[in-house]
Short mmCIF file of the N, C-alpha and C atoms (twelve columns), coordinates in Angstrom:
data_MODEL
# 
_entry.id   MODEL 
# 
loop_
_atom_site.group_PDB 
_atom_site.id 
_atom_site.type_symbol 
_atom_site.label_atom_id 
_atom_site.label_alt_id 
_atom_site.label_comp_id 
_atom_site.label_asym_id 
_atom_site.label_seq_id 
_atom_site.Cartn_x 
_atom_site.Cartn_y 
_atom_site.Cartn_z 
_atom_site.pdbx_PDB_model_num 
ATOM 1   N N  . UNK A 1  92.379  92.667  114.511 1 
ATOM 2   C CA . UNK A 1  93.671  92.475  113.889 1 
ATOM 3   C C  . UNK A 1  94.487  91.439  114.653 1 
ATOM 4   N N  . UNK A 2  94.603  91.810  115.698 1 
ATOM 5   C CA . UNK A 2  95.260  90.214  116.904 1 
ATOM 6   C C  . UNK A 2  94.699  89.404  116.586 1 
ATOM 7   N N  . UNK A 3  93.084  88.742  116.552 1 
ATOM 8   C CA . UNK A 3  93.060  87.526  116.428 1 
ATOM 9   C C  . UNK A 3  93.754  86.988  114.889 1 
ATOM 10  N N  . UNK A 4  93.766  87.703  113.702 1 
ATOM 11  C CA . UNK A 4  94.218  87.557  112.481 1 
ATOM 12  C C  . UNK A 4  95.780  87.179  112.267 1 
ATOM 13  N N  . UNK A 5  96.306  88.395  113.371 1 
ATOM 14  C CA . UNK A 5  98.069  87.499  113.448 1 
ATOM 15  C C  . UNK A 5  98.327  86.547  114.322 1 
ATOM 16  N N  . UNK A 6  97.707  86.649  114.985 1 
ATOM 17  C CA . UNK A 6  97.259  85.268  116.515 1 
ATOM 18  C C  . UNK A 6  97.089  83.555  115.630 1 
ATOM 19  N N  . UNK A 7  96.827  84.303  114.505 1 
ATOM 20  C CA . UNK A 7  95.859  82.483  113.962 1 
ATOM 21  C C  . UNK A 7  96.653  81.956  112.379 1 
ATOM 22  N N  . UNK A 8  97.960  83.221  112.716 1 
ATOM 23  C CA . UNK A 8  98.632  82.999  111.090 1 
ATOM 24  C C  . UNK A 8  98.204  83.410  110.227 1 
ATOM 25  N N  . UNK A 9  96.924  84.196  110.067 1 
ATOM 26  C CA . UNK A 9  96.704  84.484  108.491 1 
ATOM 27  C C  . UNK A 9  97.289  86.083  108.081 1 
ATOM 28  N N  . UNK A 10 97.136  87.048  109.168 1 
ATOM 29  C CA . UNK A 10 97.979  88.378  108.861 1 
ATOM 30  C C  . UNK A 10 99.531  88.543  109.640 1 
ATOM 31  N N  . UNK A 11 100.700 87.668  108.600 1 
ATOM 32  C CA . UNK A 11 101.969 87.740  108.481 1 
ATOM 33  C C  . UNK A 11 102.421 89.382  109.079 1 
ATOM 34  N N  . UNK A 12 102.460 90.216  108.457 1 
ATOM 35  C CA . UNK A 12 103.022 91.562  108.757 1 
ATOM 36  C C  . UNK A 12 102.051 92.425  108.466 1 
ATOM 37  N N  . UNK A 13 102.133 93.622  109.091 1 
ATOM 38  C CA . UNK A 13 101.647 95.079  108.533 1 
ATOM 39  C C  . UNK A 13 102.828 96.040  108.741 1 
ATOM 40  N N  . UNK A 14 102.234 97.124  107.739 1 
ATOM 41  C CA . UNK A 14 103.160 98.133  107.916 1 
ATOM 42  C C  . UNK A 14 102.335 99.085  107.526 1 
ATOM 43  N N  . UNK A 15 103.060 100.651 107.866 1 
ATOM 44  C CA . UNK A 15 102.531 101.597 107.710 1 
ATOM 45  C C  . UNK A 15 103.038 102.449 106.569 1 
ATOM 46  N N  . UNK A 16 102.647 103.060 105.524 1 
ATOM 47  C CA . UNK A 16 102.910 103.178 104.086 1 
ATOM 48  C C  . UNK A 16 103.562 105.163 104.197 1 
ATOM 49  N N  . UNK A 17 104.556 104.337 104.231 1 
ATOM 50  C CA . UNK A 17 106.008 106.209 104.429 1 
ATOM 51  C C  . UNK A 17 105.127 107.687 103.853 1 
ATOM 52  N N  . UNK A 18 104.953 106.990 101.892 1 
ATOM 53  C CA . UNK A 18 104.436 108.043 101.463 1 
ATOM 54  C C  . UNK A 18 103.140 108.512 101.616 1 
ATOM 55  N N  . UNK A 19 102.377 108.171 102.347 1 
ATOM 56  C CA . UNK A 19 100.735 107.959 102.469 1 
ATOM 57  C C  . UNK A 19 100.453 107.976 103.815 1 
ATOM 58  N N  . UNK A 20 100.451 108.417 104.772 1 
ATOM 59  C CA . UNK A 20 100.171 108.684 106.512 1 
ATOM 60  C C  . UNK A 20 98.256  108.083 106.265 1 
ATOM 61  N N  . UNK A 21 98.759  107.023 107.305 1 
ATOM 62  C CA . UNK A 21 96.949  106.970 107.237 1 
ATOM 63  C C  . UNK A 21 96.804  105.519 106.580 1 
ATOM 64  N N  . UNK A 22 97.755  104.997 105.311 1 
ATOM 65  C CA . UNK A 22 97.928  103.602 105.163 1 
ATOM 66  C C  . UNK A 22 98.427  102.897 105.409 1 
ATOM 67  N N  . UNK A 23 97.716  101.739 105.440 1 
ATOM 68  C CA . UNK A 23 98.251  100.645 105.738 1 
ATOM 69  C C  . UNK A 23 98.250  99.170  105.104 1 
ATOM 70  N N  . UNK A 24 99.525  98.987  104.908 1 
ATOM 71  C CA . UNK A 24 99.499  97.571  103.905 1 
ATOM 72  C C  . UNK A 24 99.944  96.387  104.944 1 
ATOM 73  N N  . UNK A 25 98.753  95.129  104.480 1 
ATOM 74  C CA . UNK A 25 98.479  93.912  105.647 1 
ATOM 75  C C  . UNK A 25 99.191  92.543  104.938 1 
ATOM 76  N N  . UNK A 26 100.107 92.279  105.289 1 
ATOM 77  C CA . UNK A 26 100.410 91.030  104.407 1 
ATOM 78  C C  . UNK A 26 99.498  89.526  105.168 1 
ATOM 79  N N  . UNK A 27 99.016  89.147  104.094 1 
ATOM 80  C CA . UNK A 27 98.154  87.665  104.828 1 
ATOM 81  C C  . UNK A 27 98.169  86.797  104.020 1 
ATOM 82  N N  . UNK A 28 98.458  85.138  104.615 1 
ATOM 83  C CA . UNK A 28 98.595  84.025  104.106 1 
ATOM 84  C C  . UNK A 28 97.337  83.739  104.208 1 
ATOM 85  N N  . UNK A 29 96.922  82.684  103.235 1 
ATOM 86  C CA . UNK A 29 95.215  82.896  102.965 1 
ATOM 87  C C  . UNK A 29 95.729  81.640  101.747 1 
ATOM 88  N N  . UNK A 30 94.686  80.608  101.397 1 
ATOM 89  C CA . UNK A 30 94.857  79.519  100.535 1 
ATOM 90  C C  . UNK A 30 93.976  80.080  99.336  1 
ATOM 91  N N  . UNK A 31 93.771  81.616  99.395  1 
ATOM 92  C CA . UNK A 31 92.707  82.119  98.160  1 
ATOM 93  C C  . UNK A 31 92.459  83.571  98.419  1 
ATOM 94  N N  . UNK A 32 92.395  84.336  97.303  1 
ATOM 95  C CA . UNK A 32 92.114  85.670  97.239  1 
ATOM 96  C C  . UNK A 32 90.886  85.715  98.275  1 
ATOM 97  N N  . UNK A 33 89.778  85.228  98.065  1 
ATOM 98  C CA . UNK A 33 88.583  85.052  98.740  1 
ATOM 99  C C  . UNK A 33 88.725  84.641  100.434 1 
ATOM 100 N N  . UNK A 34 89.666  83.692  100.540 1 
ATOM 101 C CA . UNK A 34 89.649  83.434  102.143 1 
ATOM 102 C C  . UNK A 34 90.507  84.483  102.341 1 
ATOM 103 N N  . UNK A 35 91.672  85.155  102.333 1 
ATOM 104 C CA . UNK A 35 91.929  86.874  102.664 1 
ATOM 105 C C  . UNK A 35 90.801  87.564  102.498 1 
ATOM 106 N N  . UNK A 36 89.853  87.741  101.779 1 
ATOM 107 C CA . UNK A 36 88.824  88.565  101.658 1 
ATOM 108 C C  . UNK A 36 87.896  88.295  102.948 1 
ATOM 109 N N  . UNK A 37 87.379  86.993  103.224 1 
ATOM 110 C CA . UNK A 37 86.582  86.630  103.879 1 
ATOM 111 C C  . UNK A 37 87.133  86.971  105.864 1 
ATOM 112 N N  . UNK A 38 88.993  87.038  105.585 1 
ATOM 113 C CA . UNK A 38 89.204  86.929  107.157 1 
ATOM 114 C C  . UNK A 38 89.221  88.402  107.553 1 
ATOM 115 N N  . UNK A 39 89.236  89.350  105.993 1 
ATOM 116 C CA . UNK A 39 89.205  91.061  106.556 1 
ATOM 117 C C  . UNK A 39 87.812  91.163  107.391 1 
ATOM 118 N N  . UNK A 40 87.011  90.526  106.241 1 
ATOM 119 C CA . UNK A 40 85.357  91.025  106.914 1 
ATOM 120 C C  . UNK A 40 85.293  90.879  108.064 1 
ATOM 121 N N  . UNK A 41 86.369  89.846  109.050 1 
ATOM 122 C CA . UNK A 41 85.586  89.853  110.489 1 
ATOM 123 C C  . UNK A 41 86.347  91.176  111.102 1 
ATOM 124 N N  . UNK A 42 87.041  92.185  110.745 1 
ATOM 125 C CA . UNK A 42 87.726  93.223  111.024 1 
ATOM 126 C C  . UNK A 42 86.337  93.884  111.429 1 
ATOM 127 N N  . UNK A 43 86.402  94.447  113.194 1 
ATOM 128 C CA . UNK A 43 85.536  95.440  113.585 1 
ATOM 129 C C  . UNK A 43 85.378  96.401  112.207 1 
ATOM 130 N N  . UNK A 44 86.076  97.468  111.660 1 
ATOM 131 C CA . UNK A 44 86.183  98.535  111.067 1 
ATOM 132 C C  . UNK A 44 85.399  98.087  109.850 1 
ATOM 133 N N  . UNK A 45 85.765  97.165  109.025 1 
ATOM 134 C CA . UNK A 45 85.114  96.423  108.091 1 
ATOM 135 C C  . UNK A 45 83.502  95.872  108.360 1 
ATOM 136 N N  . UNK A 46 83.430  95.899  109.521 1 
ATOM 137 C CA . UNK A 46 82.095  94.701  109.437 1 
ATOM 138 C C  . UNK A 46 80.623  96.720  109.366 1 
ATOM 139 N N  . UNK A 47 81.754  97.621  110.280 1 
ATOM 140 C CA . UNK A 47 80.941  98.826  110.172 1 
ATOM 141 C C  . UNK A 47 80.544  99.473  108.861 1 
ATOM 142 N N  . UNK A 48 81.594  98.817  107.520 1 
ATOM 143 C CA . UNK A 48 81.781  99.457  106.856 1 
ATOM 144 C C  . UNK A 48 82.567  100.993 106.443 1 
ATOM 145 N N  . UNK A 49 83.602  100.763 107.201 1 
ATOM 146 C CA . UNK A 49 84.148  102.088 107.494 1 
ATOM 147 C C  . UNK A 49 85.266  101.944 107.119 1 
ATOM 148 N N  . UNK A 50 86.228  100.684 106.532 1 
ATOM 149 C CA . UNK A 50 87.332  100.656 105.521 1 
ATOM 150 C C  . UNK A 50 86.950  99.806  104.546 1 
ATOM 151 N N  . UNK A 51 87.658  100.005 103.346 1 
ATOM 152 C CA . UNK A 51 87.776  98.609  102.289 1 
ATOM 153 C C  . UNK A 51 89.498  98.783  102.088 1 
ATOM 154 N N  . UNK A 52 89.552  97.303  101.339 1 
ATOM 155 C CA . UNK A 52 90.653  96.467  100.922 1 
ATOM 156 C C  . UNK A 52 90.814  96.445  99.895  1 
ATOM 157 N N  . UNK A 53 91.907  96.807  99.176  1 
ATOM 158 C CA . UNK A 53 92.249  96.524  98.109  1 
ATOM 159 C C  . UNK A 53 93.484  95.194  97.999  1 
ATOM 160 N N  . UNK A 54 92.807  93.947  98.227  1 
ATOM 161 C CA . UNK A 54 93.340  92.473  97.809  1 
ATOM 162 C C  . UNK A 54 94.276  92.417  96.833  1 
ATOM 163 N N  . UNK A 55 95.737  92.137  96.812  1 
ATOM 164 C CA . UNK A 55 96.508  91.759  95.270  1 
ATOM 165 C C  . UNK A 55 97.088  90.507  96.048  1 
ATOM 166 N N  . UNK A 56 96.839  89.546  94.572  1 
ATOM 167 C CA . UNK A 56 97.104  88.532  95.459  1 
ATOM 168 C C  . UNK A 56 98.758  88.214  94.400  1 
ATOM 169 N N  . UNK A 57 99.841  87.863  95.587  1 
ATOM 170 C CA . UNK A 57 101.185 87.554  94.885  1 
ATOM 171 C C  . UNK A 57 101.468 86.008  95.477  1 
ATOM 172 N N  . UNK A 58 102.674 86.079  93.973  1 
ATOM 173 C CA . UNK A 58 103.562 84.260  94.175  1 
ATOM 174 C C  . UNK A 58 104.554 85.009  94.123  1 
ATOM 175 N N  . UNK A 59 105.122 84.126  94.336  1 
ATOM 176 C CA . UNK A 59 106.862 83.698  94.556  1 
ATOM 177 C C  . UNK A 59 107.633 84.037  93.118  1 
ATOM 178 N N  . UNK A 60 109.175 85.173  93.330  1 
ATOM 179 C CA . UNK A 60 109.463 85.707  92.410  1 
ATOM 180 C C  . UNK A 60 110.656 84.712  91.985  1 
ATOM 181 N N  . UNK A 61 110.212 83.885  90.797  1 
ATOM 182 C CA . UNK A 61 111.131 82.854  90.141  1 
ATOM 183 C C  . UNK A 61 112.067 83.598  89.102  1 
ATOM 184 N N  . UNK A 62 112.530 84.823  88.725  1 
ATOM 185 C CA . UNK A 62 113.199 85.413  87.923  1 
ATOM 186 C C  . UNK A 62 114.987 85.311  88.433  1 
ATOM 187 N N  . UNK A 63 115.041 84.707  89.382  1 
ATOM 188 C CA . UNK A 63 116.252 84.363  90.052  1 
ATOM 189 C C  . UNK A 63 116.829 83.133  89.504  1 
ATOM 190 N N  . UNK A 64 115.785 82.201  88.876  1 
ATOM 191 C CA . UNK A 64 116.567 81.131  88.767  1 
ATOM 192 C C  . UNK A 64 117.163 81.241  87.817  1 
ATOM 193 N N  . UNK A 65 116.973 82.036  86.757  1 
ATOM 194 C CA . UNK A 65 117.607 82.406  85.464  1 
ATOM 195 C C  . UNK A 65 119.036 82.748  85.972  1 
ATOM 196 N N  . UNK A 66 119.260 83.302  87.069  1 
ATOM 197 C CA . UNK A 66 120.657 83.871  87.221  1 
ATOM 198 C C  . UNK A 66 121.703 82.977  87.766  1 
ATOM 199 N N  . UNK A 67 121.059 81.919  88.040  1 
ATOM 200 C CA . UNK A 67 121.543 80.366  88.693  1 
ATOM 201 C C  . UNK A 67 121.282 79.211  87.889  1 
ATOM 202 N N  . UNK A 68 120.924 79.640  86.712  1 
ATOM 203 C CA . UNK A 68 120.397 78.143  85.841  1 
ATOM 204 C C  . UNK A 68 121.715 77.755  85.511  1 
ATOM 205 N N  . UNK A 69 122.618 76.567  85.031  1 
ATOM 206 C CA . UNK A 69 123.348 76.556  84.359  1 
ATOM 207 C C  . UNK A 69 123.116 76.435  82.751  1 
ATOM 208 N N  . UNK A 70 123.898 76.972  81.987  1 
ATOM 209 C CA . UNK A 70 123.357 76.476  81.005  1 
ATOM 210 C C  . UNK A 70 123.733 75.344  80.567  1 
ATOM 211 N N  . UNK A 71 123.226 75.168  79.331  1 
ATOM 212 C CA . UNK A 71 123.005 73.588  78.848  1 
ATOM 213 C C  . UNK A 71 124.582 72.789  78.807  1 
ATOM 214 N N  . UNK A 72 124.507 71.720  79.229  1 
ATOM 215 C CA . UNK A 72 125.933 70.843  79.068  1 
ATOM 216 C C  . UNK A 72 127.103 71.408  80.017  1 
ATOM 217 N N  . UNK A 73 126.640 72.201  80.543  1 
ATOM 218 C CA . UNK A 73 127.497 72.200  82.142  1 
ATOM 219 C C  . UNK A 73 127.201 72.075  83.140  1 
ATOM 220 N N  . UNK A 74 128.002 72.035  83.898  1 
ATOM 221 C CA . UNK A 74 127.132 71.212  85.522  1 
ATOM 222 C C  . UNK A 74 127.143 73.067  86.220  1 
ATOM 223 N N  . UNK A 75 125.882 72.973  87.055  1 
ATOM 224 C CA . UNK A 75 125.454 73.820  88.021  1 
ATOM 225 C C  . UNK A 75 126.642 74.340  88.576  1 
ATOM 226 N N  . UNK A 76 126.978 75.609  89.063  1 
ATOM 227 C CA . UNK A 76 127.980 76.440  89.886  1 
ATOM 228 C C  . UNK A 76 129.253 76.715  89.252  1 
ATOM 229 N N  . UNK A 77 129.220 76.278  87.952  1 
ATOM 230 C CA . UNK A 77 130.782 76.606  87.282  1 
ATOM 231 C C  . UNK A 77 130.601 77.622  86.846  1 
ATOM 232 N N  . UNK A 78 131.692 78.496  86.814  1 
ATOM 233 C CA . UNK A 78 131.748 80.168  86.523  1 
ATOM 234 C C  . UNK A 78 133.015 79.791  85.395  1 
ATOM 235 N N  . UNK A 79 133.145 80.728  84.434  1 
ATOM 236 C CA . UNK A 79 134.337 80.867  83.622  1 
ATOM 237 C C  . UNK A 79 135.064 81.443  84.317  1 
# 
């Protein structure tokens, strides 16, 4: 796990409140597959003695809607 946050690819972990025993790994990775590929060098993993369940997320753009202006006014004007 050190060399993984050591080298930038596992950002954070945490330990999951409702669930004792999990743990969710956040990792920057240029592909579902290269996260996949940097778990496998995990001692525990290479024994076969955990798996991963991978979801891979983007960036939540539902904000800009609340900052768009609309049409024919300039950006930041409020009524």
């Amino acid at each position: 796990m050190w060399e993984l946050y050591s080298r930038g690819i596992c950002r954070e972990f945490y330990t999951r409140a409702n669930e004792p025993g999990r743990v969710v790994l956040m990792l920057e990775s240029a592909s579902e597959e290269t996260a996949r590929e940097a778990l496998a060098t995990l001692p525990f993993a290479q024994l076969h003695l955990i798996d991963f369940d991978v979801i891979p997320l983007a960036p939540f753009t539902g904000l800009e809607r609340l900052f768009k202006a609309p049409a024919g006014e300039p950006a930041g004007k409020t009524r």
